[in-house]
Amino acid sequence: MLVLLPPSEGKAPSGSGAPLKPESLSLPGLAAARAAVLDELVELCAGDEDKAREVLGLSEGLRGEVAKNAELRTAGARPAGEIYTGVLYDALDLASLDAEARQRAAGCLLVFSGLWGAVRVTDEIPSYRCSMGVKLPGLGALAAHWRAPMAQVLPEAAGDGPVLDLRSSAYAAAWKPKGEVAGRTATVRVLHAPTRKVVSHFNKATKGRIVRSLLTSGAAPEGPAELVEVLRDLGYEVEAEAPAKAGKPWSLDVLVTEVH
């Protein structure tokens, strides 16, 4: 199973160890596209700070993020699973998983990123600020920049098992599964059962709990239908809609009654 995650806007500080080694990152087919974004982002942030803030959509209070981006090549790197923070990652709590669950996380979790395209949680990266919604002056909209290389690389990464897509719409725009891969992909919404509304905080927290439950259970569903049954067995209330025609993903609604 492959699980697609959004990153977090806020991130932990860069590590104190060795700097980024781009050649060590997973999905080497994304290397050229990564280098293009990294080169322009570093150049932008090392130049006119106000322009960089405008391009990146940063407030005055986040001015320090520009300087951080300017030093991406020399900053210490640490595993992406430690860099990404926020509600989803707090609920997932990778650090507290046992060894077997951490090994499963390393193999099945893929975090999407405006800068890196997508990384495994074990890939060592520096802290950065660059959302998928950014339009760089030279490269343009990052979601569009990533579509072609993602289309080449991600079908192979998906293997032959189910794909659980937990990304937000901005990151889903960088790669939309097609054909046979789409048919075994399940997209997820988390709804407040009494109102049938999506609420951001518990949407993210519940998605983090879902991933943690799957990792700790050791479940290995063969497809979306089996994934639905696994989630129900794990205590989640799931409404599933199979695609009306081939080449479309499944739609899963996870219903929660408590907002926390």
CSV table of C-alpha atoms in Angstrom, one decimal:
chain,number,residue,atom,x,y,z
A,1,MET,CA,0.0,0.0,0.0
A,2,LEU,CA,1.1,3.5,-0.8
A,3,VAL,CA,-0.1,6.4,1.4
A,4,LEU,CA,0.0,9.9,-0.1
A,5,LEU,CA,0.3,12.7,2.5
A,6,PRO,CA,0.4,16.5,2.4
A,7,PRO,CA,3.3,18.2,4.1
A,8,SER,CA,2.9,20.7,7.0
A,9,GLU,CA,3.2,24.4,6.6
A,10,GLY,CA,5.2,24.7,9.8
A,11,LYS,CA,8.3,22.6,10.1
A,12,ALA,CA,10.8,21.6,12.7
A,13,PRO,CA,14.2,23.3,12.6
A,14,SER,CA,16.9,21.8,10.3
A,15,GLY,CA,19.2,19.3,11.8
A,16,SER,CA,22.7,19.8,13.0
A,17,GLY,CA,24.2,17.1,10.9
A,18,ALA,CA,25.4,16.8,7.3
A,19,PRO,CA,23.6,19.0,4.7
A,20,LEU,CA,21.3,17.9,2.0
A,21,LYS,CA,22.5,15.2,-0.4
A,22,PRO,CA,20.0,15.5,-3.3
A,23,GLU,CA,21.3,12.3,-4.8
A,24,SER,CA,20.3,10.3,-1.7
A,25,LEU,CA,16.6,11.2,-1.9
A,26,SER,CA,14.0,8.6,-2.9
A,27,LEU,CA,12.4,8.7,-6.3
A,28,PRO,CA,15.5,9.7,-8.2
A,29,GLY,CA,13.4,10.2,-11.3
A,30,LEU,CA,12.4,13.5,-9.7
A,31,ALA,CA,16.0,14.7,-9.4
A,32,ALA,CA,16.1,17.2,-12.3
A,33,ALA,CA,12.8,18.7,-11.3
A,34,ARG,CA,13.9,19.0,-7.7
A,35,ALA,CA,17.2,20.7,-8.8
A,36,ALA,CA,15.3,23.3,-10.8
A,37,VAL,CA,13.1,24.3,-7.9
A,38,LEU,CA,15.9,24.3,-5.4
A,39,ASP,CA,18.1,26.4,-7.6
A,40,GLU,CA,15.4,29.1,-8.2
A,41,LEU,CA,14.2,29.1,-4.6
A,42,VAL,CA,17.7,29.6,-3.2
A,43,GLU,CA,18.5,32.3,-5.7
A,44,LEU,CA,15.2,34.1,-5.0
A,45,CYS,CA,15.6,34.0,-1.3
A,46,ALA,CA,19.3,35.1,-1.3
A,47,GLY,CA,18.3,38.2,-3.3
A,48,ASP,CA,15.4,40.6,-2.7
A,49,GLU,CA,13.8,39.6,0.6
A,50,ASP,CA,10.6,41.5,0.0
A,51,LYS,CA,10.2,40.0,-3.4
A,52,ALA,CA,10.8,36.5,-2.0
A,53,ARG,CA,8.2,37.1,0.7
A,54,GLU,CA,5.7,38.2,-1.9
A,55,VAL,CA,6.3,35.2,-4.1
A,56,LEU,CA,6.2,32.7,-1.2
A,57,GLY,CA,3.1,34.4,0.3
A,58,LEU,CA,4.8,35.0,3.7
A,59,SER,CA,3.7,37.6,6.2
A,60,GLU,CA,6.1,40.0,7.9
A,61,GLY,CA,6.2,37.7,10.9
A,62,LEU,CA,7.6,34.9,8.7
A,63,ARG,CA,10.4,36.9,7.2
A,64,GLY,CA,12.9,34.5,8.8
A,65,GLU,CA,11.7,31.8,6.4
A,66,VAL,CA,13.3,33.6,3.5
A,67,ALA,CA,16.7,33.4,5.1
A,68,LYS,CA,16.2,29.8,5.9
A,69,ASN,CA,15.5,29.0,2.3
A,70,ALA,CA,18.6,30.9,1.2
A,71,GLU,CA,20.7,28.4,3.2
A,72,LEU,CA,19.0,25.2,2.0
A,73,ARG,CA,22.2,23.8,0.5
A,74,THR,CA,24.3,24.2,3.7
A,75,ALA,CA,21.7,23.7,6.5
A,76,GLY,CA,21.7,20.4,8.3
A,77,ALA,CA,19.3,17.7,7.1
A,78,ARG,CA,17.2,15.3,9.2
A,79,PRO,CA,14.5,12.7,8.3
A,80,ALA,CA,11.4,14.2,6.6
A,81,GLY,CA,9.3,12.4,9.2
A,82,GLU,CA,11.0,14.7,11.8
A,83,ILE,CA,10.8,17.9,9.7
A,84,TYR,CA,7.1,17.8,9.1
A,85,THR,CA,5.0,18.8,12.1
A,86,GLY,CA,1.4,20.0,12.6
A,87,VAL,CA,-1.9,18.4,13.4
A,88,LEU,CA,-1.7,15.4,11.1
A,89,TYR,CA,1.9,14.6,12.0
A,90,ASP,CA,1.2,15.1,15.7
A,91,ALA,CA,-1.6,12.5,15.5
A,92,LEU,CA,0.5,10.1,13.4
A,93,ASP,CA,3.4,10.5,16.0
A,94,LEU,CA,6.0,8.5,14.0
A,95,ALA,CA,8.6,8.8,16.7
A,96,SER,CA,6.5,6.6,19.1
A,97,LEU,CA,5.8,3.8,16.7
A,98,ASP,CA,7.5,0.4,17.3
A,99,ALA,CA,10.2,-0.8,15.0
A,100,GLU,CA,7.9,-2.8,12.8
A,101,ALA,CA,5.5,0.0,12.3
A,102,ARG,CA,8.3,2.5,11.6
A,103,GLN,CA,9.6,0.1,8.9
A,104,ARG,CA,6.2,0.0,7.3
A,105,ALA,CA,6.0,3.8,7.5
A,106,ALA,CA,9.4,4.0,5.7
A,107,GLY,CA,8.0,1.8,2.9
A,108,CYS,CA,4.5,3.1,2.3
A,109,LEU,CA,4.4,6.8,3.3
A,110,LEU,CA,5.0,9.5,0.6
A,111,VAL,CA,4.9,13.2,1.6
A,112,PHE,CA,4.2,15.6,-1.2
A,113,SER,CA,6.2,18.9,-1.3
A,114,GLY,CA,6.4,22.0,-3.4
A,115,LEU,CA,10.2,21.9,-3.2
A,116,TRP,CA,11.0,18.1,-3.4
A,117,GLY,CA,8.0,16.8,-5.3
A,118,ALA,CA,7.6,13.9,-3.0
A,119,VAL,CA,9.8,12.3,-0.3
A,120,ARG,CA,9.8,9.2,1.9
A,121,VAL,CA,9.7,10.0,5.7
A,122,THR,CA,13.2,8.6,5.9
A,123,ASP,CA,14.7,11.0,3.3
A,124,GLU,CA,16.9,13.6,5.0
A,125,ILE,CA,16.0,17.1,4.1
A,126,PRO,CA,16.5,20.6,5.6
A,127,SER,CA,13.6,22.7,7.0
A,128,TYR,CA,12.2,24.9,4.2
A,129,ARG,CA,9.1,27.0,3.2
A,130,CYS,CA,7.7,26.6,-0.2
A,131,SER,CA,4.1,25.4,-0.7
A,132,MET,CA,2.7,23.7,-3.8
A,133,GLY,CA,0.6,26.8,-4.5
A,134,VAL,CA,3.7,29.0,-5.1
A,135,LYS,CA,4.4,30.4,-8.6
A,136,LEU,CA,8.2,30.9,-9.0
A,137,PRO,CA,9.2,33.7,-11.4
A,138,GLY,CA,11.1,31.3,-13.7
A,139,LEU,CA,9.4,28.0,-13.3
A,140,GLY,CA,5.8,29.2,-12.8
A,141,ALA,CA,3.2,27.3,-10.8
A,142,LEU,CA,4.8,24.4,-8.9
A,143,ALA,CA,1.9,22.1,-9.3
A,144,ALA,CA,2.2,22.3,-13.1
A,145,HIS,CA,6.0,22.0,-12.8
A,146,TRP,CA,5.7,18.6,-11.1
A,147,ARG,CA,3.0,17.0,-13.2
A,148,ALA,CA,5.2,15.6,-16.0
A,149,PRO,CA,7.9,14.1,-13.8
A,150,MET,CA,5.3,12.8,-11.3
A,151,ALA,CA,3.4,11.1,-14.1
A,152,GLN,CA,6.7,9.3,-15.0
A,153,VAL,CA,7.7,8.3,-11.5
A,154,LEU,CA,4.6,7.8,-9.3
A,155,PRO,CA,2.9,4.9,-11.1
A,156,GLU,CA,6.0,2.7,-10.4
A,157,ALA,CA,6.1,3.9,-6.8
A,158,ALA,CA,2.5,2.9,-6.4
A,159,GLY,CA,3.3,-0.7,-7.1
A,160,ASP,CA,0.4,-3.0,-7.5
A,161,GLY,CA,-1.4,-2.4,-4.2
A,162,PRO,CA,-4.0,0.2,-3.1
A,163,VAL,CA,-3.2,3.9,-2.9
A,164,LEU,CA,-4.6,5.8,0.0
A,165,ASP,CA,-4.7,9.5,-1.0
A,166,LEU,CA,-4.9,11.8,2.0
A,167,ARG,CA,-3.5,14.9,0.2
A,168,SER,CA,-5.1,18.4,0.2
A,169,SER,CA,-6.3,19.7,-3.1
A,170,ALA,CA,-3.2,21.8,-3.7
A,171,TYR,CA,-0.9,18.8,-3.5
A,172,ALA,CA,-3.3,16.5,-5.3
A,173,ALA,CA,-2.9,18.9,-8.3
A,174,ALA,CA,0.7,17.8,-8.8
A,175,TRP,CA,-0.3,14.1,-9.5
A,176,LYS,CA,-3.6,12.6,-10.3
A,177,PRO,CA,-3.5,8.8,-10.6
A,178,LYS,CA,-4.8,7.6,-14.0
A,179,GLY,CA,-5.9,4.4,-15.5
A,180,GLU,CA,-5.3,1.2,-13.6
A,181,VAL,CA,-3.6,3.0,-10.7
A,182,ALA,CA,-6.6,5.3,-10.3
A,183,GLY,CA,-8.9,2.3,-10.0
A,184,ARG,CA,-7.1,1.1,-6.9
A,185,THR,CA,-6.8,4.6,-5.4
A,186,ALA,CA,-9.0,5.7,-2.5
A,187,THR,CA,-9.4,9.4,-1.7
A,188,VAL,CA,-10.6,10.3,1.8
A,189,ARG,CA,-12.7,13.0,3.3
A,190,VAL,CA,-13.3,13.3,7.1
A,191,LEU,CA,-16.8,14.5,7.9
A,192,HIS,CA,-18.4,15.7,11.1
A,193,ALA,CA,-21.2,13.1,11.2
A,194,PRO,CA,-24.0,15.3,12.6
A,195,THR,CA,-23.4,18.2,10.1
A,196,ARG,CA,-21.7,16.4,7.2
A,197,LYS,CA,-19.2,19.2,7.0
A,198,VAL,CA,-15.4,19.0,6.6
A,199,VAL,CA,-13.6,20.8,9.4
A,200,SER,CA,-9.9,21.4,8.9
A,201,HIS,CA,-8.5,20.5,12.3
A,202,PHE,CA,-10.2,17.2,13.0
A,203,ASN,CA,-9.9,16.4,9.3
A,204,LYS,CA,-6.1,16.5,9.6
A,205,ALA,CA,-6.0,14.8,13.1
A,206,THR,CA,-8.3,12.0,12.0
A,207,LYS,CA,-6.2,11.3,8.9
A,208,GLY,CA,-3.1,11.1,11.1
A,209,ARG,CA,-4.9,8.6,13.3
A,210,ILE,CA,-6.0,6.6,10.3
A,211,VAL,CA,-2.4,6.2,9.1
A,212,ARG,CA,-1.1,5.4,12.6
A,213,SER,CA,-3.9,2.7,12.9
A,214,LEU,CA,-2.9,1.1,9.6
A,215,LEU,CA,0.8,1.1,10.4
A,216,THR,CA,0.3,-0.4,13.9
A,217,SER,CA,-2.2,-3.0,12.8
A,218,GLY,CA,0.2,-4.3,10.1
A,219,ALA,CA,-2.8,-4.6,7.7
A,220,ALA,CA,-2.0,-5.2,4.1
A,221,PRO,CA,-5.2,-4.7,2.1
A,222,GLU,CA,-5.1,-5.9,-1.5
A,223,GLY,CA,-7.3,-3.1,-2.9
A,224,PRO,CA,-9.7,-0.3,-1.9
A,225,ALA,CA,-12.6,-2.6,-1.0
A,226,GLU,CA,-10.4,-4.5,1.4
A,227,LEU,CA,-9.0,-1.2,2.7
A,228,VAL,CA,-12.6,-0.2,3.6
A,229,GLU,CA,-13.1,-3.4,5.6
A,230,VAL,CA,-9.7,-2.9,7.4
A,231,LEU,CA,-10.7,0.6,8.4
A,232,ARG,CA,-14.1,-0.6,9.7
A,233,ASP,CA,-12.4,-3.4,11.7
A,234,LEU,CA,-10.1,-0.7,13.2
A,235,GLY,CA,-13.2,1.1,14.5
A,236,TYR,CA,-13.7,3.8,11.8
A,237,GLU,CA,-17.1,4.6,10.4
A,238,VAL,CA,-16.6,4.6,6.7
A,239,GLU,CA,-19.0,5.2,3.8
A,240,ALA,CA,-17.4,4.0,0.5
A,241,GLU,CA,-18.4,4.8,-3.1
A,242,ALA,CA,-16.8,2.6,-5.7
A,243,PRO,CA,-16.0,4.3,-9.1
A,244,ALA,CA,-18.8,4.4,-11.6
A,245,LYS,CA,-16.4,3.5,-14.4
A,246,ALA,CA,-12.9,2.2,-14.8
A,247,GLY,CA,-10.0,4.6,-14.3
A,248,LYS,CA,-11.6,6.6,-11.5
A,249,PRO,CA,-10.7,6.4,-7.8
A,250,TRP,CA,-12.8,5.2,-4.9
A,251,SER,CA,-14.3,7.9,-2.6
A,252,LEU,CA,-14.2,7.2,1.2
A,253,ASP,CA,-16.0,9.3,3.8
A,254,VAL,CA,-14.8,8.8,7.3
A,255,LEU,CA,-17.5,10.0,9.8
A,256,VAL,CA,-16.5,11.3,13.2
A,257,THR,CA,-18.8,12.6,15.9
A,258,GLU,CA,-16.3,14.3,18.2
A,259,VAL,CA,-14.3,17.4,17.1
A,260,HIS,CA,-10.9,17.0,18.6
